[in-house]
mmCIF file of C-alpha atoms in Angstrom:
data_model
loop_
_atom_site.group_PDB
_atom_site.id
_atom_site.type_symbol
_atom_site.label_atom_id
_atom_site.label_comp_id
_atom_site.label_asym_id
_atom_site.label_seq_id
_atom_site.Cartn_x
_atom_site.Cartn_y
_atom_site.Cartn_z
ATOM 1 C CA MET A 995 -16.824 -0.321 21.487
ATOM 2 C CA SER A 996 -15.490 -3.886 21.444
ATOM 3 C CA HIS A 997 -15.053 -5.780 18.202
ATOM 4 C CA GLY A 998 -17.710 -8.270 19.312
ATOM 5 C CA VAL A 999 -20.286 -5.512 19.736
ATOM 6 C CA VAL A 1000 -19.330 -4.010 16.365
ATOM 7 C CA LEU A 1001 -19.750 -7.325 14.557
ATOM 8 C CA GLY A 1002 -23.009 -7.963 16.378
ATOM 9 C CA SER A 1003 -24.240 -4.587 15.182
ATOM 10 C CA VAL A 1004 -23.278 -5.435 11.597
ATOM 11 C CA PHE A 1005 -25.267 -8.660 11.909
ATOM 12 C CA VAL A 1006 -28.407 -6.958 13.241
ATOM 13 C CA VAL A 1007 -28.348 -3.976 10.857
ATOM 14 C CA HIS A 1008 -27.809 -6.182 7.812
ATOM 15 C CA LEU A 1009 -30.526 -8.628 8.876
ATOM 16 C CA LEU A 1010 -33.037 -5.818 9.417
ATOM 17 C CA ALA A 1011 -32.191 -4.328 6.019
ATOM 18 C CA MET A 1012 -32.888 -7.640 4.286
ATOM 19 C CA LEU A 1013 -36.354 -7.845 5.866
ATOM 20 C CA SER A 1014 -37.445 -4.945 3.663
ATOM 21 C CA PRO A 1015 -38.929 -6.373 0.418
ATOM 22 C CA GLY A 1016 -36.961 -5.483 -2.682
ATOM 23 C CA PRO A 1017 -35.821 -6.945 -6.011
ATOM 24 C CA ASN A 1018 -33.798 -9.715 -4.355
ATOM 25 C CA VAL A 1019 -36.746 -10.948 -2.328
ATOM 26 C CA LEU A 1020 -39.062 -10.739 -5.324
ATOM 27 C CA VAL A 1021 -36.900 -12.824 -7.647
ATOM 28 C CA VAL A 1022 -36.208 -15.476 -4.998
ATOM 29 C CA THR A 1023 -39.816 -15.906 -3.911
ATOM 30 C CA GLN A 1024 -41.281 -15.791 -7.421
ATOM 31 C CA THR A 1025 -38.789 -18.348 -8.720
ATOM 32 C CA ALA A 1026 -39.309 -20.699 -5.774
ATOM 33 C CA ALA A 1027 -43.092 -20.501 -6.034
ATOM 34 C CA SER A 1028 -43.243 -20.886 -9.802
ATOM 35 C CA ARG A 1029 -40.515 -23.473 -10.377
ATOM 36 C CA THR A 1030 -38.647 -25.741 -7.969
ATOM 37 C CA ARG A 1031 -36.902 -25.480 -4.628
ATOM 38 C CA ARG A 1032 -33.588 -26.067 -6.407
ATOM 39 C CA ALA A 1033 -34.189 -23.122 -8.740
ATOM 40 C CA GLY A 1034 -35.183 -20.901 -5.834
ATOM 41 C CA LEU A 1035 -32.091 -21.891 -3.865
ATOM 42 C CA LEU A 1036 -29.851 -21.181 -6.853
ATOM 43 C CA VAL A 1037 -31.374 -17.708 -7.222
ATOM 44 C CA ALA A 1038 -30.821 -17.237 -3.475
ATOM 45 C CA LEU A 1039 -27.193 -18.307 -3.883
ATOM 46 C CA GLY A 1040 -26.768 -15.808 -6.720
ATOM 47 C CA VAL A 1041 -28.221 -13.029 -4.548
ATOM 48 C CA ALA A 1042 -25.914 -14.013 -1.678
ATOM 49 C CA THR A 1043 -22.908 -13.989 -4.010
ATOM 50 C CA GLY A 1044 -23.847 -10.473 -5.084
ATOM 51 C CA ALA A 1045 -24.117 -9.385 -1.445
ATOM 52 C CA ALA A 1046 -20.691 -10.849 -0.723
ATOM 53 C CA LEU A 1047 -19.176 -9.023 -3.699
ATOM 54 C CA TRP A 1048 -20.767 -5.695 -2.753
ATOM 55 C CA SER A 1049 -19.633 -6.003 0.870
ATOM 56 C CA ALA A 1050 -16.095 -6.914 -0.225
ATOM 57 C CA ALA A 1051 -16.049 -3.891 -2.538
ATOM 58 C CA ALA A 1052 -17.202 -1.640 0.307
ATOM 59 C CA LEU A 1053 -14.555 -3.030 2.667
ATOM 60 C CA LEU A 1054 -11.905 -2.394 0.003
ATOM 61 C CA GLY A 1055 -13.022 1.245 -0.290
ATOM 62 C CA LEU A 1056 -14.862 1.092 -3.616
ATOM 63 C CA SER A 1057 -17.919 2.788 -2.112
ATOM 64 C CA VAL A 1058 -15.793 5.849 -1.263
ATOM 65 C CA LEU A 1059 -14.404 5.923 -4.802
ATOM 66 C CA ILE A 1060 -17.862 5.668 -6.393
ATOM 67 C CA ALA A 1061 -19.220 8.361 -4.073
ATOM 68 C CA SER A 1062 -16.520 10.738 -5.293
ATOM 69 C CA VAL A 1063 -17.514 10.254 -8.957
ATOM 70 C CA PRO A 1064 -21.113 11.517 -9.420
ATOM 71 C CA TRP A 1065 -21.500 10.294 -13.012
ATOM 72 C CA ALA A 1066 -20.527 6.766 -11.954
ATOM 73 C CA GLN A 1067 -23.333 6.692 -9.399
ATOM 74 C CA GLY A 1068 -25.810 7.839 -12.040
ATOM 75 C CA ALA A 1069 -24.580 5.288 -14.552
ATOM 76 C CA LEU A 1070 -24.893 2.419 -12.072
ATOM 77 C CA ARG A 1071 -28.430 3.464 -11.160
ATOM 78 C CA LEU A 1072 -29.455 3.691 -14.813
ATOM 79 C CA ILE A 1073 -28.077 0.229 -15.566
ATOM 80 C CA GLY A 1074 -29.842 -1.209 -12.536
ATOM 81 C CA GLY A 1075 -33.111 0.532 -13.376
ATOM 82 C CA VAL A 1076 -33.116 -0.760 -16.946
ATOM 83 C CA TYR A 1077 -32.432 -4.305 -15.764
ATOM 84 C CA LEU A 1078 -35.304 -4.224 -13.263
ATOM 85 C CA LEU A 1079 -37.644 -2.855 -15.932
ATOM 86 C CA TYR A 1080 -36.565 -5.717 -18.207
ATOM 87 C CA LEU A 1081 -37.301 -8.281 -15.484
ATOM 88 C CA GLY A 1082 -40.701 -6.707 -14.835
ATOM 89 C CA PHE A 1083 -41.575 -6.692 -18.546
ATOM 90 C CA ARG A 1084 -40.519 -10.318 -18.959
ATOM 91 C CA LEU A 1085 -42.517 -11.406 -15.919
ATOM 92 C CA TRP A 1086 -45.627 -9.495 -17.058
ATOM 93 C CA ARG A 1087 -45.405 -10.953 -20.552
ATOM 94 C CA GLY A 1088 -45.307 -14.498 -19.199
ATOM 95 C CA ALA A 1089 -48.005 -14.028 -16.566
ATOM 96 C CA ASP A 1090 -50.648 -15.932 -18.551
ATOM 97 C CA ARG A 1091 -48.358 -18.713 -19.724
ATOM 98 C CA PRO A 1092 -48.769 -22.128 -18.071
ATOM 99 C CA LEU A 1093 -45.930 -23.380 -15.915
ATOM 100 C CA ALA A 1094 -43.476 -25.653 -17.689
ATOM 101 C CA LEU A 1095 -40.744 -27.291 -15.635
ATOM 102 C CA PRO A 1096 -37.518 -28.173 -17.484
ATOM 103 C CA ALA A 1097 -36.583 -31.803 -17.967
ATOM 104 C CA GLY A 1098 -33.337 -33.560 -18.800
ATOM 105 C CA ASP A 1099 -29.823 -33.175 -17.432
ATOM 106 C CA ALA A 1100 -28.587 -30.643 -20.018
ATOM 107 C CA THR A 1101 -31.675 -28.460 -19.722
ATOM 108 C CA SER A 1102 -31.547 -28.697 -15.946
ATOM 109 C CA ALA A 1103 -27.902 -27.597 -15.873
ATOM 110 C CA GLN A 1104 -28.628 -24.653 -18.163
ATOM 111 C CA SER A 1105 -31.687 -23.711 -16.130
ATOM 112 C CA GLY A 1106 -29.658 -23.912 -12.922
ATOM 113 C CA TRP A 1107 -27.066 -21.495 -14.290
ATOM 114 C CA GLN A 1108 -29.824 -19.153 -15.462
ATOM 115 C CA ALA A 1109 -31.380 -19.181 -11.985
ATOM 116 C CA TYR A 1110 -28.048 -18.417 -10.300
ATOM 117 C CA ARG A 1111 -27.317 -15.671 -12.844
ATOM 118 C CA LEU A 1112 -30.744 -14.120 -12.253
ATOM 119 C CA GLY A 1113 -30.059 -13.755 -8.542
ATOM 120 C CA LEU A 1114 -26.509 -12.515 -9.079
ATOM 121 C CA LEU A 1115 -27.415 -9.880 -11.671
ATOM 122 C CA THR A 1116 -30.443 -8.698 -9.708
ATOM 123 C CA ASN A 1117 -28.174 -7.922 -6.767
ATOM 124 C CA LEU A 1118 -25.214 -6.580 -8.727
ATOM 125 C CA THR A 1119 -27.353 -4.149 -10.734
ATOM 126 C CA ASN A 1120 -28.557 -2.493 -7.530
ATOM 127 C CA PRO A 1121 -25.859 0.080 -6.660
ATOM 128 C CA LYS A 1122 -27.734 1.025 -3.491
ATOM 129 C CA ALA A 1123 -26.233 -2.145 -2.018
ATOM 130 C CA LEU A 1124 -22.719 -0.699 -2.317
ATOM 131 C CA VAL A 1125 -23.872 2.560 -0.723
ATOM 132 C CA PHE A 1126 -25.572 0.611 2.075
ATOM 133 C CA TYR A 1127 -22.553 -1.536 2.893
ATOM 134 C CA GLY A 1128 -20.220 1.417 2.645
ATOM 135 C CA SER A 1129 -22.403 3.420 5.038
ATOM 136 C CA VAL A 1130 -22.793 0.553 7.512
ATOM 137 C CA PHE A 1131 -19.097 -0.258 7.594
ATOM 138 C CA ALA A 1132 -18.145 3.416 7.834
ATOM 139 C CA ALA A 1133 -20.537 3.913 10.739
ATOM 140 C CA LEU A 1134 -19.754 0.749 12.687
ATOM 141 C CA LEU A 1135 -16.138 -0.147 11.944
ATOM 142 C CA THR A 1136 -13.198 1.857 13.217
ATOM 143 C CA PRO A 1137 -11.224 3.796 10.565
ATOM 144 C CA ASP A 1138 -8.548 1.106 10.423
ATOM 145 C CA PRO A 1139 -9.965 -2.155 11.837
ATOM 146 C CA PRO A 1140 -7.860 -5.327 12.099
ATOM 147 C CA ALA A 1141 -7.961 -7.598 9.073
ATOM 148 C CA TRP A 1142 -9.815 -10.299 10.996
ATOM 149 C CA VAL A 1143 -12.624 -7.854 11.830
ATOM 150 C CA LYS A 1144 -13.058 -7.046 8.133
ATOM 151 C CA LEU A 1145 -13.088 -10.745 7.289
ATOM 152 C CA ALA A 1146 -15.622 -11.404 10.045
ATOM 153 C CA ALA A 1147 -17.880 -8.591 8.794
ATOM 154 C CA PHE A 1148 -17.658 -10.010 5.274
ATOM 155 C CA ALA A 1149 -18.492 -13.501 6.554
ATOM 156 C CA ILE A 1150 -21.483 -12.184 8.513
ATOM 157 C CA VAL A 1151 -22.925 -10.474 5.430
ATOM 158 C CA ALA A 1152 -22.369 -13.547 3.239
ATOM 159 C CA ALA A 1153 -23.898 -15.911 5.823
ATOM 160 C CA ASN A 1154 -26.857 -13.613 6.519
ATOM 161 C CA ALA A 1155 -27.667 -13.225 2.825
ATOM 162 C CA THR A 1156 -27.314 -16.938 2.120
ATOM 163 C CA LEU A 1157 -29.415 -18.173 5.038
ATOM 164 C CA TRP A 1158 -32.165 -15.547 4.709
ATOM 165 C CA HIS A 1159 -32.726 -15.947 0.994
ATOM 166 C CA ALA A 1160 -32.394 -19.741 1.196
ATOM 167 C CA ALA A 1161 -35.079 -19.736 3.898
ATOM 168 C CA LEU A 1162 -37.348 -17.690 1.622
ATOM 169 C CA ALA A 1163 -36.728 -20.137 -1.233
ATOM 170 C CA CYS A 1164 -37.554 -23.117 0.970
ATOM 171 C CA PHE A 1165 -40.752 -21.554 2.294
ATOM 172 C CA PHE A 1166 -42.085 -20.438 -1.062
ATOM 173 C CA SER A 1167 -41.288 -23.784 -2.668
ATOM 174 C CA ILE A 1168 -43.430 -25.885 -0.327
ATOM 175 C CA ALA A 1169 -46.378 -27.619 -1.979
ATOM 176 C CA LEU A 1170 -49.102 -25.451 -0.403
ATOM 177 C CA THR A 1171 -47.409 -22.197 -1.421
ATOM 178 C CA GLN A 1172 -46.920 -23.438 -4.964
ATOM 179 C CA GLN A 1173 -50.566 -24.523 -5.170
ATOM 180 C CA VAL A 1174 -51.682 -21.030 -4.143
ATOM 181 C CA TYR A 1175 -49.304 -19.545 -6.691
ATOM 182 C CA ARG A 1176 -50.616 -21.743 -9.527
ATOM 183 C CA ARG A 1177 -54.204 -20.734 -8.793
ATOM 184 C CA ALA A 1178 -53.410 -17.028 -8.907
ATOM 185 C CA LYS A 1179 -50.343 -17.052 -11.161
ATOM 186 C CA GLY A 1180 -51.525 -14.276 -13.467
ATOM 187 C CA TRP A 1181 -52.283 -11.836 -10.670
ATOM 188 C CA ILE A 1182 -49.193 -12.683 -8.622
ATOM 189 C CA ASP A 1183 -46.856 -12.388 -11.597
ATOM 190 C CA ARG A 1184 -48.368 -9.067 -12.620
ATOM 191 C CA LEU A 1185 -48.055 -7.663 -9.100
ATOM 192 C CA ALA A 1186 -44.430 -8.812 -8.929
ATOM 193 C CA ALA A 1187 -43.815 -7.343 -12.401
ATOM 194 C CA LEU A 1188 -45.287 -3.999 -11.346
ATOM 195 C CA ALA A 1189 -43.199 -3.980 -8.166
ATOM 196 C CA LEU A 1190 -40.002 -4.656 -10.124
ATOM 197 C CA ALA A 1191 -40.915 -2.018 -12.720
ATOM 198 C CA LEU A 1192 -41.630 0.590 -10.032
ATOM 199 C CA LEU A 1193 -38.315 -0.175 -8.334
ATOM 200 C CA GLY A 1194 -36.620 0.144 -11.718
ATOM 201 C CA LEU A 1195 -38.296 3.473 -12.452
ATOM 202 C CA ARG A 1196 -37.347 4.755 -9.025
ATOM 203 C CA MET A 1197 -33.734 3.791 -9.674
ATOM 204 C CA LEU A 1198 -33.821 5.383 -13.146
ATOM 205 C CA LEU A 1199 -35.211 8.636 -11.750
ATOM 206 C CA ALA A 1200 -32.552 8.647 -9.035
ATOM 207 C CA GLY A 1201 -29.877 8.080 -11.687
ATOM 208 C CA THR A 1202 -31.215 10.882 -13.869
ATOM 209 C CA ALA A 1203 -31.452 13.223 -10.895
ATOM 210 C CA GLY A 1204 -27.870 12.381 -9.989
ATOM 211 C CA GLY A 1205 -26.776 13.401 -13.454
ATOM 212 C CA PHE A 1206 -23.523 12.733 -15.266
ATOM 213 C CA ASP A 1207 -21.748 16.030 -14.492
#
């Protein structure tokens, strides 16, 4: 299989995987709909940074190392599950609160960092991402690919994650979408909170099942 076909396969597989709704999609869309396009894009950038870090770790062989240490897998899942439960609880608690957009340069800068951090931590606390990238690269790349192929695969993942989540942020931040969100904020926030909590519980159960032996 030529390197071009391999990289094309990485592009398609990664793009299809991102189409499946998960924590990353939830935090990007909810932020964009409830706040501003800038906030949504910063969350998207944080998610994309997390994807780049996970893919780099997989290319460097970290996924193989983690797979060989069962307790590490369980610990990562437990941390991720707790974080998603925290996000769900926070979103549920604020479901009935009116929207309040930040004002002022200092507040805006702090809010921007918080948005980026939200996206980054949401991605980094999902260890399934490392397993996914490790599996994809193991299946599609040759055992010892040239350095430029690894760099190209990394660039494809980073570009895919950035463009896809930025597109979601742009769509959910348009005026019509935000108007719909404001009318049904309580219900939408609660549904998103439940989805995050269920994903967190699923991760916690997987971590407990994996054990720390």
